[in-house]
Short mmCIF file of N, CA and C in Angstrom, two decimals:
data_model
loop_
_atom_site.label_atom_id
_atom_site.label_comp_id
_atom_site.label_asym_id
_atom_site.label_seq_id
_atom_site.Cartn_x
_atom_site.Cartn_y
_atom_site.Cartn_z
N ALA A 1 0.81 -1.19 0.00
CA ALA A 1 0.00 0.00 0.00
C ALA A 1 0.86 1.26 0.00
N ALA A 2 1.99 1.19 0.71
CA ALA A 2 2.85 2.37 0.80
C ALA A 2 3.40 2.75 -0.56
N SER A 3 3.70 1.74 -1.38
CA SER A 3 4.27 2.05 -2.69
C SER A 3 3.31 2.85 -3.56
N LEU A 4 2.01 2.69 -3.33
CA LEU A 4 1.03 3.47 -4.08
C LEU A 4 0.98 4.92 -3.63
N LEU A 5 1.39 5.18 -2.40
CA LEU A 5 1.35 6.54 -1.86
C LEU A 5 2.64 7.32 -2.06
N VAL A 6 3.72 6.62 -2.39
CA VAL A 6 5.02 7.30 -2.50
C VAL A 6 5.00 8.36 -3.59
N ARG A 7 4.52 8.02 -4.75
CA ARG A 7 4.54 8.97 -5.87
C ARG A 7 3.72 10.23 -5.59
N PRO A 8 2.45 10.11 -5.17
CA PRO A 8 1.70 11.35 -4.90
C PRO A 8 2.30 12.15 -3.75
N LEU A 9 2.81 11.46 -2.73
CA LEU A 9 3.41 12.18 -1.61
C LEU A 9 4.68 12.89 -2.05
N THR A 10 5.50 12.21 -2.84
CA THR A 10 6.73 12.83 -3.34
C THR A 10 6.43 14.03 -4.23
N ARG A 11 5.41 13.91 -5.05
CA ARG A 11 5.02 15.06 -5.88
C ARG A 11 4.53 16.22 -5.03
N ALA A 12 3.84 15.93 -3.95
CA ALA A 12 3.28 16.99 -3.10
C ALA A 12 4.33 17.67 -2.25
N ILE A 13 5.25 16.90 -1.66
CA ILE A 13 6.19 17.51 -0.71
C ILE A 13 7.65 17.39 -1.12
N GLY A 14 7.95 16.64 -2.15
CA GLY A 14 9.33 16.50 -2.62
C GLY A 14 10.01 15.24 -2.10
N GLU A 15 11.07 14.85 -2.80
CA GLU A 15 11.78 13.62 -2.45
C GLU A 15 12.42 13.72 -1.07
N ARG A 16 13.08 14.83 -0.80
CA ARG A 16 13.79 14.96 0.47
C ARG A 16 12.84 14.84 1.65
N ASP A 17 11.72 15.54 1.60
CA ASP A 17 10.79 15.50 2.73
C ASP A 17 10.14 14.12 2.86
N THR A 18 9.93 13.43 1.75
CA THR A 18 9.41 12.07 1.82
C THR A 18 10.42 11.15 2.48
N MET A 19 11.71 11.32 2.14
CA MET A 19 12.75 10.53 2.78
C MET A 19 12.80 10.81 4.28
N VAL A 20 12.65 12.07 4.66
CA VAL A 20 12.68 12.46 6.07
C VAL A 20 11.53 11.80 6.82
N ILE A 21 10.33 11.87 6.26
CA ILE A 21 9.17 11.23 6.91
C ILE A 21 9.43 9.73 7.06
N GLY A 22 9.99 9.13 6.02
CA GLY A 22 10.28 7.70 6.08
C GLY A 22 11.31 7.36 7.16
N ALA A 23 12.40 8.12 7.22
CA ALA A 23 13.45 7.85 8.21
C ALA A 23 12.92 8.03 9.63
N ILE A 24 12.22 9.12 9.86
CA ILE A 24 11.69 9.36 11.19
C ILE A 24 10.60 8.34 11.53
N GLY A 25 9.82 7.95 10.54
CA GLY A 25 8.80 6.92 10.76
C GLY A 25 9.40 5.59 11.17
N THR A 26 10.55 5.22 10.58
CA THR A 26 11.21 3.97 10.98
C THR A 26 11.70 4.07 12.42
N GLY A 27 12.14 5.26 12.81
CA GLY A 27 12.55 5.46 14.21
C GLY A 27 11.38 5.34 15.17
N ILE A 28 10.27 5.96 14.82
CA ILE A 28 9.06 5.87 15.67
C ILE A 28 8.61 4.41 15.78
N ALA A 29 8.62 3.70 14.66
CA ALA A 29 8.21 2.29 14.67
C ALA A 29 9.11 1.47 15.60
N ALA A 30 10.41 1.73 15.58
CA ALA A 30 11.33 1.00 16.46
C ALA A 30 11.05 1.30 17.93
N VAL A 31 10.75 2.57 18.23
CA VAL A 31 10.41 2.93 19.62
C VAL A 31 9.14 2.19 20.05
N VAL A 32 8.13 2.19 19.19
CA VAL A 32 6.87 1.51 19.52
C VAL A 32 7.13 0.02 19.73
N MET A 33 7.96 -0.60 18.89
CA MET A 33 8.29 -2.01 19.08
C MET A 33 9.01 -2.24 20.40
N ALA A 34 9.89 -1.33 20.76
CA ALA A 34 10.66 -1.48 22.00
C ALA A 34 9.78 -1.42 23.24
N ILE A 35 8.73 -0.63 23.20
CA ILE A 35 7.89 -0.45 24.39
C ILE A 35 6.53 -1.12 24.28
N ALA A 36 6.29 -1.84 23.19
CA ALA A 36 4.98 -2.44 22.95
C ALA A 36 4.64 -3.47 24.04
N PRO A 37 3.49 -3.30 24.67
CA PRO A 37 3.10 -4.24 25.73
C PRO A 37 2.40 -5.49 25.20
N THR A 38 1.94 -5.45 23.93
CA THR A 38 1.20 -6.59 23.38
C THR A 38 1.67 -6.88 21.96
N LEU A 39 1.36 -8.09 21.52
CA LEU A 39 1.70 -8.49 20.16
C LEU A 39 0.99 -7.63 19.13
N GLU A 40 -0.25 -7.25 19.40
CA GLU A 40 -1.02 -6.44 18.45
C GLU A 40 -0.33 -5.11 18.18
N ILE A 41 0.17 -4.49 19.21
CA ILE A 41 0.87 -3.21 19.03
C ILE A 41 2.18 -3.42 18.29
N THR A 42 2.85 -4.53 18.56
CA THR A 42 4.08 -4.85 17.83
C THR A 42 3.79 -5.02 16.35
N LEU A 43 2.68 -5.66 16.02
CA LEU A 43 2.32 -5.85 14.61
C LEU A 43 1.99 -4.52 13.94
N ILE A 44 1.32 -3.64 14.65
CA ILE A 44 1.03 -2.30 14.11
C ILE A 44 2.34 -1.55 13.87
N ALA A 45 3.28 -1.67 14.82
CA ALA A 45 4.59 -1.03 14.65
C ALA A 45 5.33 -1.63 13.45
N GLY A 46 5.18 -2.93 13.25
CA GLY A 46 5.80 -3.57 12.09
C GLY A 46 5.24 -3.04 10.78
N ALA A 47 3.94 -2.81 10.75
CA ALA A 47 3.31 -2.23 9.55
C ALA A 47 3.81 -0.81 9.33
N LEU A 48 3.90 -0.03 10.40
CA LEU A 48 4.45 1.33 10.29
C LEU A 48 5.89 1.30 9.81
N SER A 49 6.65 0.33 10.29
CA SER A 49 8.04 0.20 9.87
C SER A 49 8.13 -0.08 8.37
N GLY A 50 7.35 -1.02 7.89
CA GLY A 50 7.37 -1.34 6.46
C GLY A 50 6.95 -0.17 5.60
N PHE A 51 5.89 0.52 6.03
CA PHE A 51 5.41 1.71 5.33
C PHE A 51 6.50 2.78 5.29
N SER A 52 7.13 2.99 6.44
CA SER A 52 8.16 4.03 6.54
C SER A 52 9.41 3.70 5.73
N TRP A 53 9.80 2.42 5.73
CA TRP A 53 10.96 2.04 4.92
C TRP A 53 10.69 2.30 3.44
N THR A 54 9.46 2.03 3.00
CA THR A 54 9.11 2.31 1.61
C THR A 54 9.24 3.80 1.33
N LEU A 55 8.74 4.63 2.25
CA LEU A 55 8.83 6.09 2.07
C LEU A 55 10.28 6.57 2.08
N ALA A 56 11.15 5.87 2.78
CA ALA A 56 12.55 6.29 2.84
C ALA A 56 13.34 5.81 1.61
N VAL A 57 13.10 4.59 1.18
CA VAL A 57 13.96 3.98 0.15
C VAL A 57 13.59 4.39 -1.27
N VAL A 58 12.31 4.42 -1.60
CA VAL A 58 11.92 4.71 -2.99
C VAL A 58 12.39 6.10 -3.44
N PRO A 59 12.15 7.17 -2.67
CA PRO A 59 12.65 8.48 -3.11
C PRO A 59 14.18 8.57 -3.08
N THR A 60 14.82 7.79 -2.21
CA THR A 60 16.28 7.79 -2.18
C THR A 60 16.82 7.26 -3.50
N PHE A 61 16.26 6.15 -3.97
CA PHE A 61 16.72 5.59 -5.24
C PHE A 61 16.37 6.52 -6.40
N SER A 62 15.21 7.16 -6.33
CA SER A 62 14.81 8.12 -7.36
C SER A 62 15.80 9.28 -7.40
N PHE A 63 16.15 9.79 -6.23
CA PHE A 63 17.13 10.88 -6.14
C PHE A 63 18.46 10.45 -6.74
N LEU A 64 18.90 9.25 -6.41
CA LEU A 64 20.15 8.72 -6.95
C LEU A 64 20.08 8.64 -8.47
N SER A 65 18.97 8.11 -8.99
CA SER A 65 18.83 7.95 -10.44
C SER A 65 18.85 9.28 -11.17
N LYS A 66 18.19 10.29 -10.58
CA LYS A 66 18.13 11.60 -11.23
C LYS A 66 19.46 12.35 -11.18
N ASN A 67 20.29 12.06 -10.19
CA ASN A 67 21.53 12.81 -10.00
C ASN A 67 22.77 12.04 -10.38
N THR A 68 22.59 10.91 -11.06
CA THR A 68 23.72 10.11 -11.50
C THR A 68 23.98 10.38 -12.97
N PRO A 69 25.24 10.61 -13.35
CA PRO A 69 25.55 10.80 -14.77
C PRO A 69 25.12 9.57 -15.57
N SER A 70 24.43 9.78 -16.67
CA SER A 70 23.88 8.67 -17.44
C SER A 70 24.95 7.71 -17.95
N ASP A 71 26.16 8.21 -18.16
CA ASP A 71 27.22 7.31 -18.64
C ASP A 71 27.83 6.47 -17.51
N ASN A 72 27.48 6.76 -16.25
CA ASN A 72 28.01 6.01 -15.11
C ASN A 72 26.92 5.42 -14.23
N ILE A 73 25.73 5.24 -14.76
CA ILE A 73 24.62 4.80 -13.91
C ILE A 73 24.86 3.42 -13.31
N THR A 74 25.46 2.51 -14.06
CA THR A 74 25.66 1.16 -13.54
C THR A 74 26.58 1.14 -12.32
N PRO A 75 27.75 1.78 -12.34
CA PRO A 75 28.59 1.75 -11.13
C PRO A 75 27.93 2.44 -9.93
N TYR A 76 27.22 3.53 -10.18
CA TYR A 76 26.57 4.24 -9.07
C TYR A 76 25.48 3.40 -8.44
N THR A 77 24.61 2.82 -9.27
CA THR A 77 23.51 2.03 -8.71
C THR A 77 24.04 0.75 -8.08
N THR A 78 25.10 0.19 -8.63
CA THR A 78 25.71 -1.00 -8.03
C THR A 78 26.25 -0.68 -6.65
N LEU A 79 26.95 0.44 -6.53
CA LEU A 79 27.50 0.85 -5.24
C LEU A 79 26.37 1.10 -4.24
N CYS A 80 25.33 1.78 -4.67
CA CYS A 80 24.19 2.05 -3.79
C CYS A 80 23.57 0.74 -3.31
N ASN A 81 23.34 -0.18 -4.22
CA ASN A 81 22.75 -1.47 -3.87
C ASN A 81 23.66 -2.24 -2.91
N GLN A 82 24.96 -2.20 -3.15
CA GLN A 82 25.89 -2.91 -2.27
C GLN A 82 25.88 -2.31 -0.87
N MET A 83 25.82 -1.00 -0.76
CA MET A 83 25.77 -0.37 0.57
C MET A 83 24.49 -0.75 1.30
N VAL A 84 23.37 -0.77 0.60
CA VAL A 84 22.10 -1.16 1.21
C VAL A 84 22.18 -2.62 1.68
N GLN A 85 22.72 -3.49 0.84
CA GLN A 85 22.81 -4.91 1.20
C GLN A 85 23.74 -5.13 2.40
N VAL A 86 24.83 -4.39 2.48
CA VAL A 86 25.74 -4.49 3.63
C VAL A 86 24.99 -4.06 4.90
N ALA A 87 24.22 -2.98 4.80
CA ALA A 87 23.47 -2.52 5.97
C ALA A 87 22.42 -3.55 6.39
N ILE A 88 21.74 -4.16 5.41
CA ILE A 88 20.73 -5.18 5.71
C ILE A 88 21.39 -6.38 6.38
N PHE A 89 22.61 -6.70 5.98
CA PHE A 89 23.34 -7.84 6.53
C PHE A 89 23.95 -7.50 7.89
N ALA A 90 24.61 -6.36 7.98
CA ALA A 90 25.38 -6.03 9.19
C ALA A 90 24.50 -5.55 10.33
N GLY A 91 23.46 -4.77 10.04
CA GLY A 91 22.63 -4.21 11.10
C GLY A 91 22.06 -5.26 12.05
N PRO A 92 21.39 -6.29 11.53
CA PRO A 92 20.86 -7.32 12.43
C PRO A 92 21.96 -8.09 13.17
N MET A 93 23.11 -8.31 12.52
CA MET A 93 24.20 -9.00 13.21
C MET A 93 24.72 -8.17 14.39
N ILE A 94 24.91 -6.88 14.16
CA ILE A 94 25.38 -6.00 15.23
C ILE A 94 24.34 -5.94 16.35
N GLY A 95 23.07 -5.76 15.97
CA GLY A 95 22.00 -5.71 16.96
C GLY A 95 21.90 -7.00 17.77
N THR A 96 22.02 -8.13 17.11
CA THR A 96 21.96 -9.42 17.82
C THR A 96 23.11 -9.55 18.80
N ASN A 97 24.31 -9.17 18.38
CA ASN A 97 25.46 -9.25 19.28
C ASN A 97 25.30 -8.30 20.47
N LEU A 98 24.78 -7.11 20.23
CA LEU A 98 24.55 -6.18 21.34
C LEU A 98 23.51 -6.75 22.31
N ALA A 99 22.44 -7.32 21.77
CA ALA A 99 21.37 -7.86 22.61
C ALA A 99 21.78 -9.15 23.31
N SER A 100 22.84 -9.79 22.84
CA SER A 100 23.29 -11.04 23.45
C SER A 100 24.06 -10.83 24.74
N GLY A 101 24.43 -9.62 25.04
CA GLY A 101 25.18 -9.45 26.26
C GLY A 101 25.29 -8.04 26.77
N LEU A 102 25.46 -7.09 25.87
CA LEU A 102 25.71 -5.73 26.30
C LEU A 102 24.45 -4.93 26.61
N MET A 103 23.38 -5.22 25.89
CA MET A 103 22.15 -4.42 26.01
C MET A 103 20.94 -5.34 25.96
N THR A 104 19.81 -4.80 26.38
CA THR A 104 18.54 -5.52 26.22
C THR A 104 18.02 -5.28 24.80
N VAL A 105 17.10 -6.12 24.36
CA VAL A 105 16.51 -5.95 23.03
C VAL A 105 15.84 -4.58 22.91
N PRO A 106 15.03 -4.14 23.88
CA PRO A 106 14.44 -2.80 23.76
C PRO A 106 15.49 -1.70 23.65
N ALA A 107 16.60 -1.84 24.37
CA ALA A 107 17.66 -0.83 24.29
C ALA A 107 18.29 -0.81 22.90
N VAL A 108 18.47 -1.97 22.29
CA VAL A 108 19.01 -2.04 20.93
C VAL A 108 18.04 -1.37 19.96
N LEU A 109 16.74 -1.64 20.12
CA LEU A 109 15.74 -1.01 19.25
C LEU A 109 15.74 0.51 19.44
N MET A 110 15.88 0.97 20.67
CA MET A 110 15.94 2.42 20.93
C MET A 110 17.18 3.04 20.28
N LEU A 111 18.31 2.34 20.36
CA LEU A 111 19.54 2.84 19.72
C LEU A 111 19.33 2.96 18.21
N GLY A 112 18.73 1.95 17.61
CA GLY A 112 18.42 2.01 16.18
C GLY A 112 17.47 3.15 15.87
N ALA A 113 16.48 3.36 16.74
CA ALA A 113 15.52 4.45 16.53
C ALA A 113 16.22 5.80 16.55
N VAL A 114 17.12 5.99 17.49
CA VAL A 114 17.86 7.26 17.57
C VAL A 114 18.67 7.48 16.30
N MET A 115 19.35 6.44 15.82
CA MET A 115 20.15 6.59 14.60
C MET A 115 19.28 6.92 13.39
N ARG A 116 18.10 6.34 13.30
CA ARG A 116 17.21 6.61 12.18
C ARG A 116 16.66 8.04 12.22
N VAL A 117 16.29 8.48 13.41
CA VAL A 117 15.78 9.85 13.54
C VAL A 117 16.89 10.85 13.23
N ILE A 118 18.11 10.58 13.69
CA ILE A 118 19.24 11.46 13.37
C ILE A 118 19.46 11.51 11.86
N ALA A 119 19.35 10.37 11.19
CA ALA A 119 19.48 10.35 9.73
C ALA A 119 18.41 11.23 9.08
N GLY A 120 17.18 11.13 9.58
CA GLY A 120 16.11 11.97 9.04
C GLY A 120 16.38 13.45 9.25
N ILE A 121 16.90 13.80 10.42
CA ILE A 121 17.21 15.20 10.72
C ILE A 121 18.33 15.70 9.81
N ILE A 122 19.33 14.87 9.57
CA ILE A 122 20.44 15.27 8.69
C ILE A 122 19.93 15.49 7.27
N VAL A 123 19.09 14.58 6.78
CA VAL A 123 18.53 14.75 5.43
C VAL A 123 17.69 16.02 5.37
N PHE A 124 16.90 16.27 6.41
CA PHE A 124 16.06 17.46 6.44
C PHE A 124 16.90 18.73 6.47
N ALA A 125 17.94 18.74 7.29
CA ALA A 125 18.78 19.94 7.42
C ALA A 125 19.63 20.18 6.18
N ASP A 126 19.97 19.12 5.45
CA ASP A 126 20.76 19.20 4.24
C ASP A 126 21.99 20.08 4.43
N PRO A 127 22.88 19.68 5.35
CA PRO A 127 24.03 20.53 5.66
C PRO A 127 25.03 20.69 4.52
N PHE A 128 24.93 19.86 3.50
CA PHE A 128 25.90 19.92 2.41
C PHE A 128 25.42 20.69 1.20
N ALA A 129 24.20 21.22 1.27
CA ALA A 129 23.65 21.98 0.13
C ALA A 129 24.39 23.30 -0.01
N GLU A 130 24.56 23.72 -1.25
CA GLU A 130 25.20 25.02 -1.50
C GLU A 130 24.40 26.14 -0.88
N SER A 131 23.09 26.09 -1.09
CA SER A 131 22.23 27.06 -0.42
C SER A 131 21.20 26.25 0.33
N ASN A 132 21.02 26.57 1.56
CA ASN A 132 20.10 25.81 2.39
C ASN A 132 18.66 26.27 2.20
N GLN A 133 18.38 27.02 1.14
CA GLN A 133 17.03 27.46 0.85
C GLN A 133 16.28 26.29 0.21
N ARG A 134 15.46 25.62 0.99
CA ARG A 134 14.70 24.47 0.49
C ARG A 134 13.43 24.97 -0.16
N GLU A 135 13.20 24.54 -1.37
CA GLU A 135 11.98 24.93 -2.07
C GLU A 135 10.98 23.79 -1.97
N HIS A 136 9.92 24.03 -1.29
CA HIS A 136 8.89 23.02 -1.07
C HIS A 136 7.89 23.09 -2.23
N PRO A 137 7.77 22.00 -3.03
CA PRO A 137 6.91 22.04 -4.22
C PRO A 137 5.46 22.40 -3.89
N GLY A 138 4.92 21.87 -2.81
CA GLY A 138 3.53 22.17 -2.45
C GLY A 138 3.34 23.63 -2.11
N LEU A 139 4.28 24.19 -1.36
CA LEU A 139 4.19 25.61 -0.99
C LEU A 139 4.39 26.49 -2.22
N LYS A 140 5.23 26.05 -3.14
CA LYS A 140 5.46 26.84 -4.36
C LYS A 140 4.16 26.95 -5.15
N ARG A 141 3.42 25.83 -5.27
CA ARG A 141 2.15 25.86 -6.00
C ARG A 141 1.14 26.76 -5.30
N ILE A 142 1.08 26.68 -3.99
CA ILE A 142 0.16 27.53 -3.22
C ILE A 142 0.52 29.00 -3.43
N SER A 143 1.82 29.29 -3.38
CA SER A 143 2.28 30.66 -3.57
C SER A 143 1.92 31.16 -4.97
N GLU A 144 2.10 30.31 -5.99
CA GLU A 144 1.77 30.71 -7.36
C GLU A 144 0.27 30.98 -7.51
N ARG A 145 -0.55 30.13 -6.90
CA ARG A 145 -2.01 30.33 -6.95
C ARG A 145 -2.40 31.63 -6.26
N ALA A 146 -1.77 31.90 -5.12
CA ALA A 146 -2.10 33.12 -4.38
C ALA A 146 -1.71 34.35 -5.21
N HIS A 147 -0.58 34.26 -5.91
CA HIS A 147 -0.14 35.38 -6.74
C HIS A 147 -1.10 35.61 -7.90
N LEU A 148 -1.60 34.51 -8.49
CA LEU A 148 -2.52 34.64 -9.62
C LEU A 148 -3.87 35.19 -9.20
N ASN A 149 -4.26 34.93 -7.94
CA ASN A 149 -5.56 35.37 -7.45
C ASN A 149 -5.57 36.83 -7.00
N ARG A 150 -4.46 37.52 -7.05
CA ARG A 150 -4.40 38.92 -6.60
C ARG A 150 -5.00 39.85 -7.59
#
C-alpha cells in the first residue's frame, strides 16, 4: 500500500521530505516495538516500519537515479545497492550481538531508533547543500495560486 502513496506524496512535498518522513517513521516504529506491551501493538509497529521504509527507500533511489551521470549509472547504482545490502546484513548482526550481552533488546531497538531519527534530521537539514534554501513544491504551487488570485 505504501508504494502506491510514495509517488503522490513525493510530488506533493518533494523527495527529500518524503525521505525524512520515512526515516523518522522507521525510528518511531522502532520505539513503539521497544515499548509495545502486546503483540497487536508490535504488529502495528511492524506495519508502520514497512510503510516508513518504503517512504525512505523509494525516493532515495529516485534521487540517486536523477543525480547520476547517465554514462556512469551502472557503477553508481551498483554501489548504492551494495551499501544497502551491507546494511541489511550487518545491522541485524550487530543488533543481535549487542542484545546477546551488552544491552537488552528494547535498548538495541531504541539505539536504532535514535540513529534513524538522526538520519532523518540530517537529510532534512541538508548541511551539504550550496544554499540551504529548500523549495517546497507544495508551498510553491500555493504561492503561485495566491499570486494569480491577486
